[in-house]
Coordinates of C-alpha atoms and ligand atoms in Angstrom, one line a residue:
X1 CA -9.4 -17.5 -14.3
X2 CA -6.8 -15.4 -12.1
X3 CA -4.2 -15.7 -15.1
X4 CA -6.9 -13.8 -17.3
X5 CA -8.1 -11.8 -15.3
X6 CA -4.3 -10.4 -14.1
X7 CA -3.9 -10.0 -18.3
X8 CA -7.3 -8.7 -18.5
X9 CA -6.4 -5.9 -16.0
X10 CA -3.1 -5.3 -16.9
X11 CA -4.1 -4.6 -20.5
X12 CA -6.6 -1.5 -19.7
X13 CA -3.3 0.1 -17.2
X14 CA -0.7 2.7 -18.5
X15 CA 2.2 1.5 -17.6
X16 CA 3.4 3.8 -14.9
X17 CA 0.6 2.2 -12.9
X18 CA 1.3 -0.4 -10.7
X19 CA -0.8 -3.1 -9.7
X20 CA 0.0 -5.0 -6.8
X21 CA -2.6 -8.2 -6.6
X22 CA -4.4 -8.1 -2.9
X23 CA -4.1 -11.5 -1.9
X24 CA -5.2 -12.3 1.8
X25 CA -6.9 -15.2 2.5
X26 CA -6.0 -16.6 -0.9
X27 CA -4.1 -19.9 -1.0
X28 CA -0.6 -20.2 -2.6
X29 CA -1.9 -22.1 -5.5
X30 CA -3.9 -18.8 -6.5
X31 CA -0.7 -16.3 -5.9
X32 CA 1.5 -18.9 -8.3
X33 CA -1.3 -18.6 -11.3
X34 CA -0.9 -14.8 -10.8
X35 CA 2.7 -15.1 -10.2
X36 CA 2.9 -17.1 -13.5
X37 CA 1.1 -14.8 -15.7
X38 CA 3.9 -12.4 -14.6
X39 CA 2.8 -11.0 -11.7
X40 CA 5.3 -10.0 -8.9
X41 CA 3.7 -7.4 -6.4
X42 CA 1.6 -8.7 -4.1
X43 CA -0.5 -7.0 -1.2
X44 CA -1.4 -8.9 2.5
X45 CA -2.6 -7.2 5.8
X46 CA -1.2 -9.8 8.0
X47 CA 1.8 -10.1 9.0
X48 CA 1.4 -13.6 9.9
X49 CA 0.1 -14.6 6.8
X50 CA 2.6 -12.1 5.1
X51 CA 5.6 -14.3 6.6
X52 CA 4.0 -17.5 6.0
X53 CA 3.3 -16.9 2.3
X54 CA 7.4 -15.2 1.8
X55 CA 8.5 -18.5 3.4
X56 CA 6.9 -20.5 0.9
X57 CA 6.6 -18.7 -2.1
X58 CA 9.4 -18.0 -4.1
X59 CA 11.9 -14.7 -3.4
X60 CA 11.2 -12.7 -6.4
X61 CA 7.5 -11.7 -5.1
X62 CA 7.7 -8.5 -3.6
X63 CA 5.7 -8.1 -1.0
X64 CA 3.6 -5.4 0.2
X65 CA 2.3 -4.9 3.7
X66 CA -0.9 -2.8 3.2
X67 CA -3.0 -3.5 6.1
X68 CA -2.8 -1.5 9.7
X69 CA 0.5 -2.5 10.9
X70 CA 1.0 -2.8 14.7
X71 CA 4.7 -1.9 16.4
X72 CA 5.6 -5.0 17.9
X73 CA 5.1 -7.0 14.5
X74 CA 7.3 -4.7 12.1
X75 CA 10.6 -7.2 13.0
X76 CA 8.9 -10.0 11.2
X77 CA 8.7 -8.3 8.2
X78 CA 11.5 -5.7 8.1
X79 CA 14.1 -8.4 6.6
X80 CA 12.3 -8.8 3.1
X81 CA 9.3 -6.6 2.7
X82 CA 9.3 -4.5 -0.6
X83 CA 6.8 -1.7 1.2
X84 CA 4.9 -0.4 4.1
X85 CA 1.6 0.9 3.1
X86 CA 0.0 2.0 5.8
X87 CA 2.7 4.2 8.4
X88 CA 0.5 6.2 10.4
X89 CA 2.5 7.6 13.5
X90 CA 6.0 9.0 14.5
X91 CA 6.2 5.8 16.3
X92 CA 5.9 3.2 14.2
X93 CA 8.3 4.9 11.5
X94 CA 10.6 5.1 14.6
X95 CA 10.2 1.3 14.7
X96 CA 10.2 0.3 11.4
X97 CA 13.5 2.7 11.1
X98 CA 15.0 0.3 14.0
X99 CA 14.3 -2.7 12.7
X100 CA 15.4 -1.9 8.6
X101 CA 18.7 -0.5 10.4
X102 CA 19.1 -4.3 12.1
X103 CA 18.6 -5.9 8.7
X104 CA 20.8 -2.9 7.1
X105 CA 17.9 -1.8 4.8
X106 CA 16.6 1.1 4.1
X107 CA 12.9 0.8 4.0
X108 CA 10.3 1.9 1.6
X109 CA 7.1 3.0 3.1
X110 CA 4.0 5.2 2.4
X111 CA 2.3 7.4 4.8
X112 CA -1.3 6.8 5.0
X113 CA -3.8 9.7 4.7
X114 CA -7.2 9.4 6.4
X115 CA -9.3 10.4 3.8
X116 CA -12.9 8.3 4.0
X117 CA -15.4 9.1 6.1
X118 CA -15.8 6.1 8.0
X119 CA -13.6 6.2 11.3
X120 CA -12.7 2.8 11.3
X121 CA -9.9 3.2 8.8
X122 CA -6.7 4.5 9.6
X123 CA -4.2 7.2 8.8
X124 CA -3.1 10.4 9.0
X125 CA -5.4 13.9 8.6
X126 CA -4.2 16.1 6.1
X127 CA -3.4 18.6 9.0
X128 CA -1.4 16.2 10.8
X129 CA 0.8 15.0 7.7
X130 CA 1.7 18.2 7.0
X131 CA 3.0 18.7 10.5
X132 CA 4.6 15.6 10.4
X133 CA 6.4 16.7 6.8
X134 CA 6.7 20.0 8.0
X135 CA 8.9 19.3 10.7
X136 CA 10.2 15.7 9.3
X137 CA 13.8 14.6 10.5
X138 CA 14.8 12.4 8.1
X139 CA 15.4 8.7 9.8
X140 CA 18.2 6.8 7.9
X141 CA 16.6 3.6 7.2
X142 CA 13.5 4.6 6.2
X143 CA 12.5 6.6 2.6
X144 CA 8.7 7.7 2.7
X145 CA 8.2 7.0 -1.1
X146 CA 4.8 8.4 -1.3
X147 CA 1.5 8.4 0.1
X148 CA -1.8 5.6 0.3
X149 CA -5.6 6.1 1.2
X150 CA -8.7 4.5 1.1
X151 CA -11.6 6.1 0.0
X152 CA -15.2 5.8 1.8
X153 CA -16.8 2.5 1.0
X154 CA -20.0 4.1 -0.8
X155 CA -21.8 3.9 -4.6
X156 CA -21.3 7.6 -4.5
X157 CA -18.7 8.0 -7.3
X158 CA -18.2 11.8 -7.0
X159 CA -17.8 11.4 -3.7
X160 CA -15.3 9.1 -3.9
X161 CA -13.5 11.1 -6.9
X162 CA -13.7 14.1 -4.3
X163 CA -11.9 11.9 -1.5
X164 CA -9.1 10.9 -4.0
X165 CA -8.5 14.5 -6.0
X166 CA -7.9 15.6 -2.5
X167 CA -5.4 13.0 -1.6
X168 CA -3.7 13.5 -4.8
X169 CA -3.9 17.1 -4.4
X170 CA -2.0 16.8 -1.3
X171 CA 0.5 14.6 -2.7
X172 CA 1.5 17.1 -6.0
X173 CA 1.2 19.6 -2.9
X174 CA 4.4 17.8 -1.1
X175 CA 5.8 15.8 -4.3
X176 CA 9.1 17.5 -5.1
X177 CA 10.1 18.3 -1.9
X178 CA 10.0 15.0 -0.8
X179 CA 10.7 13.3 -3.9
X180 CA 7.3 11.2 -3.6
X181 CA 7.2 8.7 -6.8
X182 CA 4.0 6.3 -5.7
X183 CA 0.5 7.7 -4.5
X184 CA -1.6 4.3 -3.6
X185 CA -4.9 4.3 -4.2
X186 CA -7.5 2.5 -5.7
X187 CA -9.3 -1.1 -5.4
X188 CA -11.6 -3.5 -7.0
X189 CA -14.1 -1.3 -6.5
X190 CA -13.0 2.3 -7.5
X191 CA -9.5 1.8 -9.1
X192 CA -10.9 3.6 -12.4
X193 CA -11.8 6.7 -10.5
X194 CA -8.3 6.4 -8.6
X195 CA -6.0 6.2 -11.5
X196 CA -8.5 9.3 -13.2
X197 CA -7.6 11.1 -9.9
X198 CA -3.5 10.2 -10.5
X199 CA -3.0 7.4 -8.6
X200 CA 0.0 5.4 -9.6
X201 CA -0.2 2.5 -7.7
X202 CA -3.8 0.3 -7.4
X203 CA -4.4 -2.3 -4.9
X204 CA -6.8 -4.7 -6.4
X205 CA -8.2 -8.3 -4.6
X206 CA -11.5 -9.3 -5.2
X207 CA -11.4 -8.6 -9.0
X208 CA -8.3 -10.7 -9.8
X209 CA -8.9 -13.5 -6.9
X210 CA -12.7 -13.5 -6.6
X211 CA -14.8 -12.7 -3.1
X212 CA -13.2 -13.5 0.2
X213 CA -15.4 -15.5 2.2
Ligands
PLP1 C1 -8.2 -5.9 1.0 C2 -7.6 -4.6 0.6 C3 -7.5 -4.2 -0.7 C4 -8.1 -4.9 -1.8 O1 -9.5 -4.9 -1.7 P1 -10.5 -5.4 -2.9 O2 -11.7 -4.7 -2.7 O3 -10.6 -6.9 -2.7 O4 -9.8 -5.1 -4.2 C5 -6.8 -3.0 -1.0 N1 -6.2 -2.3 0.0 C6 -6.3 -2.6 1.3 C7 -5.6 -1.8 2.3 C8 -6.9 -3.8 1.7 O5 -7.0 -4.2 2.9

């Protein structure tokens, strides 16, 4: 089931889209069938379960973080994770830069926009990222590769399409100056209207591993 669905999916993406399979709460056994079709990026938003799954999985998964990642838990990750979706302050780049340094790494992250309506969900406005790039001191571990969002959990499709043309707006807006490459966006529910809106990189669960209970 996960092996077709991964070709399934796969099959219908150009191929300067990534997918990276979403697999929280999913045992092992359904990352290896994924893993086995070919699959190597994978997407958790916890670091504890991130960790737990490295540990046991073999080393050529790269792993994303793409949950809301809290300060004191970037030194459990910062010795192997392929990239940091979800850098939302000054602060915990700081960290993260601190922490890549110790493991001499230089860290790929994304800075993530705030741009659903619901509150609950995390990130920068557009306002404050372009302070932040505005005035951005380059940190020497760290290498902002691009930008992730989440759009507003509704069945309103232009909606949504309005939440990620603005996103992707604001990342052609910023692109060469800052060398961006990845704009993350997109899941099981609205990946088609994210990649139609120029995302680059989707972040699919559900569809490849079924509900999460
Ligand atoms: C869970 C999660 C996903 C995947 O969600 P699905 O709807 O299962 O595809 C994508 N991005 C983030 C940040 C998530 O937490």
């Amino acid at each position: 089931m996960i092996a077709s669905k991964i070709k399934e999916l796969k099959g219908t993406l150009a191929k300067d889209v990534t997918l990276v399979a979403v697999s929280k709460t999913k045992p092992n056994s359904a990352l290896i069938e994924a893993y086995e079709e070919g699959q190597r990026d994978f997407g958790e938003n916890k670091v504890q379960e991130l960790c737990k799954k490295a540990a046991e999985l073999p080393k050529d998964f790269r792993w994303h973080m793409v949950g809301h990642l809290q300060r004191n838990k970037v030194k459990y990750i910062a010795p192997f994770v392929h990239l940091i979706h979800g850098v939302d302050s000054q602060r915990l780049l700081n960290e993260i830069n601190k922490q890549a340094a110790k493991n001499n790494r230089i860290q790929d992250v994304l800075l993530q926009l705030h741009i659903a309506e619901e509150s609950s969900k995390f990130g920068f406005s557009f306002e404050e990222a372009d302070a932040f790039l505005q005035q951005e001191l380059p940190l020497e571990h760290v290498r902002i590769k691009g930008l992730m969002g989440m759009a507003s959990f509704t069945e309103d499709k232009w909606q949504i399409t309005q939440e990620f043309t603005q996103l992707a707006t604001f990342f052609n807006k910023w692109k060469e100056l800052k060398s961006f490459e990845v704009l993350s966006m997109g899941m099981s529910g609205d990946y088609p209207l994210a990649i139609e809106a120029g995302s680059n990189m989707i972040r699919v669960g559900s569809l490849i591993f079924g509900s999460r209970m």
